[in-house]
Tab-separated table of C-alpha atoms in Angstrom:
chain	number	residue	atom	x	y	z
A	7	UNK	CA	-27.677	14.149	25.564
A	8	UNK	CA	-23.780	13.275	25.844
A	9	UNK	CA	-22.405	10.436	27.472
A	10	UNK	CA	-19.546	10.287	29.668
A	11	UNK	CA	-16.913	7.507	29.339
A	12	UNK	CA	-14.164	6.503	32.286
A	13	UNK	CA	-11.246	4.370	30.804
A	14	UNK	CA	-9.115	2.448	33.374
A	15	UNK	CA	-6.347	0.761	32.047
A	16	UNK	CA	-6.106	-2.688	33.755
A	17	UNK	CA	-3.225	-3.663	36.149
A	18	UNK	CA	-0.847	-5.189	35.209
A	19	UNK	CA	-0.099	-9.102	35.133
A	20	UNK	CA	3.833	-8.491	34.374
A	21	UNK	CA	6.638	-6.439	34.583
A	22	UNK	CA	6.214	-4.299	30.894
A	23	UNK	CA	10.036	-6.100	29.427
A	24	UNK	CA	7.730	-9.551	29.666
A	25	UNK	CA	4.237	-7.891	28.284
A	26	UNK	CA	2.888	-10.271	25.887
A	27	UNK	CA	0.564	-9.533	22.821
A	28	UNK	CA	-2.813	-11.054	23.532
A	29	UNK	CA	-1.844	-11.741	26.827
A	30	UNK	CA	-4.537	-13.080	29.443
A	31	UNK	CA	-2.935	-13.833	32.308
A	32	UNK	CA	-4.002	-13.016	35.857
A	33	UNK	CA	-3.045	-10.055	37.865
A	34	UNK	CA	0.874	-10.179	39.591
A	35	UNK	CA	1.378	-9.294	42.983
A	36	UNK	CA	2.901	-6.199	41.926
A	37	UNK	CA	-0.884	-5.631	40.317
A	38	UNK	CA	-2.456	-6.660	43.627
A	39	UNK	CA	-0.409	-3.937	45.251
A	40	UNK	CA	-0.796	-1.259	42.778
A	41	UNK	CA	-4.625	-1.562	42.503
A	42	UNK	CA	-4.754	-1.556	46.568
A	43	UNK	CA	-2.607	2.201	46.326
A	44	UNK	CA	-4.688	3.359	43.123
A	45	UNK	CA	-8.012	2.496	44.569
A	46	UNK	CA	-8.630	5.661	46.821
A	47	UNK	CA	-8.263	8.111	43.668
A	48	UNK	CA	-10.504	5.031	41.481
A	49	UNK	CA	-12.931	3.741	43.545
A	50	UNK	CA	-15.243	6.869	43.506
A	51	UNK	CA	-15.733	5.731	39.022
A	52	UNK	CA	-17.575	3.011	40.482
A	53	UNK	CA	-20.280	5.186	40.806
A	54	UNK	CA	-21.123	5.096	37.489
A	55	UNK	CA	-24.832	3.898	35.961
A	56	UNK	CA	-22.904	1.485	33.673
A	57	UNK	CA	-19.650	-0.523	34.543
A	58	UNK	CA	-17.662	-3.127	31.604
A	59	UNK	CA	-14.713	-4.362	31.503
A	60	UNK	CA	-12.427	-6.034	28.885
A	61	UNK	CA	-12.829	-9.999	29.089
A	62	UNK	CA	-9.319	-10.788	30.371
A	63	UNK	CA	-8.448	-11.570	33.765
A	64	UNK	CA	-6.493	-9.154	34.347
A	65	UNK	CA	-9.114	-6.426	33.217
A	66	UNK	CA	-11.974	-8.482	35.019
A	67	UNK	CA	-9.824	-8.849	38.580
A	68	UNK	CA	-9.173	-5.228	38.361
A	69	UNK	CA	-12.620	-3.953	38.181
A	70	UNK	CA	-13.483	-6.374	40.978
A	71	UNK	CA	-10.990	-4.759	43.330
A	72	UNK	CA	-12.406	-1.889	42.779
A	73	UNK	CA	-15.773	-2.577	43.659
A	74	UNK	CA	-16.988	-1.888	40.159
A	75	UNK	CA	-18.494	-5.098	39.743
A	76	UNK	CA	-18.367	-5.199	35.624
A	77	UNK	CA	-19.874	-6.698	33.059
A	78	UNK	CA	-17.403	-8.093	30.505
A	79	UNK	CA	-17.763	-6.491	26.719
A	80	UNK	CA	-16.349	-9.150	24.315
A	81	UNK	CA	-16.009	-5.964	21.908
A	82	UNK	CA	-13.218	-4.173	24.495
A	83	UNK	CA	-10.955	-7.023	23.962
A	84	UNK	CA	-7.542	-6.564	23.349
A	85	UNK	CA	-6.677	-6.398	19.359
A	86	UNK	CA	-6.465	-10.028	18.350
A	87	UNK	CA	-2.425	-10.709	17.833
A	88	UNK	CA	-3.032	-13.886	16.011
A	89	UNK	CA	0.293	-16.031	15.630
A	90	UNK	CA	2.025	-13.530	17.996
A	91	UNK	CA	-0.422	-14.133	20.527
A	92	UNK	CA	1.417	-15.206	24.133
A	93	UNK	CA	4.581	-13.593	22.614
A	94	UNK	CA	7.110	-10.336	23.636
A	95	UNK	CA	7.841	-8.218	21.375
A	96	UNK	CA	11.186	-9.033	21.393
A	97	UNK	CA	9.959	-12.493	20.585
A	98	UNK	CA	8.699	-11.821	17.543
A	99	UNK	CA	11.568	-9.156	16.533
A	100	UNK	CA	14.036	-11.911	16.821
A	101	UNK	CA	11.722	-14.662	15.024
A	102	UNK	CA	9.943	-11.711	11.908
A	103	UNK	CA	11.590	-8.609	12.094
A	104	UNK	CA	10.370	-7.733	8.269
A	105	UNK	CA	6.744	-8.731	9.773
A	106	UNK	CA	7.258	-6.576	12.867
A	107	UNK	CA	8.116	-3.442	10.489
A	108	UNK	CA	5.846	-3.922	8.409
A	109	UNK	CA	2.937	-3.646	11.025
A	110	UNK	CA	4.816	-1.128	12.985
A	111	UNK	CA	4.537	0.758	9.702
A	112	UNK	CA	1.438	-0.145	7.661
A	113	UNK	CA	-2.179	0.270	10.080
A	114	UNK	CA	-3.899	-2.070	7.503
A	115	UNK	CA	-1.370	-4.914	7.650
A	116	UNK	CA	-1.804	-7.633	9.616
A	117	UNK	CA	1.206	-10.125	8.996
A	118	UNK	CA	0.408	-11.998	12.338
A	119	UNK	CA	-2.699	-13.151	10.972
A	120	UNK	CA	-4.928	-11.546	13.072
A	121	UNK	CA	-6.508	-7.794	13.508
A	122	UNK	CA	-5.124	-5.071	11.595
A	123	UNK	CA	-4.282	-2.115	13.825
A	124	UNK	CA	-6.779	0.332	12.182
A	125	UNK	CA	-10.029	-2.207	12.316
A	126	UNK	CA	-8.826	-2.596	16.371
A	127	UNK	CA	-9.129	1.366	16.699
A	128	UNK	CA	-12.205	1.472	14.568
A	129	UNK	CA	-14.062	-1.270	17.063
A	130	UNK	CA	-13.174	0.542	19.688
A	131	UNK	CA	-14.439	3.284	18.139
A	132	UNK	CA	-17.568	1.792	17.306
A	133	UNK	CA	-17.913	0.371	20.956
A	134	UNK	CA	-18.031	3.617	22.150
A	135	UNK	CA	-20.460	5.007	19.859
A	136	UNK	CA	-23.506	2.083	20.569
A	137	UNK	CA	-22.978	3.535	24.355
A	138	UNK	CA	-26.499	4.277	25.789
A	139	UNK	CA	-26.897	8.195	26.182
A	140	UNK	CA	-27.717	8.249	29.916
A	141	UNK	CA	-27.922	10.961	32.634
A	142	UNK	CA	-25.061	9.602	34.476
A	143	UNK	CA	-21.929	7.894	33.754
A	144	UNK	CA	-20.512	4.748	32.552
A	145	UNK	CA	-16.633	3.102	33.931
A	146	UNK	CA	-14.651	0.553	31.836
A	147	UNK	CA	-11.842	-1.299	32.422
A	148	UNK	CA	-9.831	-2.444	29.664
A	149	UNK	CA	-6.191	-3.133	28.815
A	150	UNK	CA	-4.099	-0.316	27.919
A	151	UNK	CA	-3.960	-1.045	24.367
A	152	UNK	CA	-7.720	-0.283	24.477
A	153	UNK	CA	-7.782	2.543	26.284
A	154	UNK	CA	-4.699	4.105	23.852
A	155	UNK	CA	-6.935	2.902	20.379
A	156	UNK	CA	-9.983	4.276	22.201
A	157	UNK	CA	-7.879	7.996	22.491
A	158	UNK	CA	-6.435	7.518	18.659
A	159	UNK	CA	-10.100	7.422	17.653
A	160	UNK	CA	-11.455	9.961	20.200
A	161	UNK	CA	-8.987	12.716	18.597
A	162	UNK	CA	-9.383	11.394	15.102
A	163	UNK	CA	-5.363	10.794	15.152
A	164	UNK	CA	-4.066	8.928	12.449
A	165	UNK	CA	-3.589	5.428	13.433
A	166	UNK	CA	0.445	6.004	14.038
A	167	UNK	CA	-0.640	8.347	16.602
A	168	UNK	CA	-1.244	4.992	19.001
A	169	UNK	CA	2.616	3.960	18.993
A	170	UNK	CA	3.074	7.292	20.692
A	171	UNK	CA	0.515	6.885	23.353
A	172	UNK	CA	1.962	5.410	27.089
A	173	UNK	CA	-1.005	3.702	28.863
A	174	UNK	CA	0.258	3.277	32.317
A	175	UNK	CA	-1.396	0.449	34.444
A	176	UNK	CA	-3.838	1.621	36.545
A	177	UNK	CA	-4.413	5.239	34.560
A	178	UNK	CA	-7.600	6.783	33.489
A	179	UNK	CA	-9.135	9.203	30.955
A	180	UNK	CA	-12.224	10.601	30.501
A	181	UNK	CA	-14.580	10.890	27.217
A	182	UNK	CA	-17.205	13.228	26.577
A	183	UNK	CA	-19.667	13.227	23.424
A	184	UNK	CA	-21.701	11.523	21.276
A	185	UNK	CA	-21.238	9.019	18.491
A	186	UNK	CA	-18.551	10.384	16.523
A	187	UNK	CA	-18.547	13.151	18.796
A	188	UNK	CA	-16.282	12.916	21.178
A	189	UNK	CA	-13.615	15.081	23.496
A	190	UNK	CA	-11.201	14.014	25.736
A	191	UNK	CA	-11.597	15.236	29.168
A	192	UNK	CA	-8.733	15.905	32.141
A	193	UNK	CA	-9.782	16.292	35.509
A	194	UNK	CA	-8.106	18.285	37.545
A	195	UNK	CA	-5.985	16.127	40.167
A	196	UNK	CA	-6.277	16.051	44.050
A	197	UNK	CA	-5.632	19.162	45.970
């Protein structure tokens, strides 16, 4: 029996120029707005037999305005950023640029201290493959950096593959499969 896996990327809590690694702040009003004009096409994954979300706020508010009503899975948290944590990008450019290249290029590395980007994708991965095999469906919402490790391990991508993966706030994907099994699915859009 296969199970079926929604994705929702979470809101967003910023505008992406101020996206922090780590971050866990609350929804913006720009969020508010955006869930309110995604919900019609979103909504209807609330049907599923199981609903999660990632632990943050932002992930945990957006499920809620849905009408999902999650439960929050410590294992879809965002990869842990360590030292960069609460930081932009730019941020840490400016402060470690040899650091910053050197994770941008090396999945193992973890100069930040924290989680190396290839033991993110492979809890992600392993997330998805303790899902219960049920006859329905199961919705999470998580932050787009899980959703985009989530697809790098779905395909069996190497772990590069993530940097070129654009997780808009508010989109959604669909898995199909079994432990280490697993297909991406598109659904066809409204008519």
């Amino acid at each position: 029996m296969s199970v079926r896996v929604s994705l929702v990327a979470a809101a967003r809590s910023s505008s992406l120029l101020a996206e922090r690694f780590d971050d866990d702040r609350p929804l913006d009003q720009a969020g508010w707005h955006e869930v309110q004009l995604a919900a019609p096409a979103l909504v209807p994954l609330g049907a599923a037999e199981l609903r999660y979300c990632s632990p943050t706020a932002r992930s945990r508010a957006t499920g809620e305005a849905l009408g999902y009503a999650p439960m929050a899975q410590p294992a879809l948290r965002d990869c842990d950023m360590g030292r960069w944590r609460g930081l932009t990008l730019s941020d840490v450019a400016a402060r470690e640029p040899a650091a910053v290249d050197a994770w941008l290029a090396d999945p193992r590395s973890a100069p930040h201290g924290g989680e190396p980007l290839l033991a993110f994708i492979s809890r992600i991965g392993g997330w998805l493959d303790t899902r219960p095999a049920c006859e329905g469906s199961i919705v999470a919402v998580a932050e787009p950096a899980v959703v985009r490790a989530a697809l790098v391990y779905v395909l069996g991508a190497p772990p590069s593959t993530y940097w070129n993966v654009d997780v808009r706030p508010l989109s959604s994907i669909t898995l199909a499969g079994l432990p280490g099994r697993w297909s991406l699915r598109l659904e066809a859009g409204p008519r």
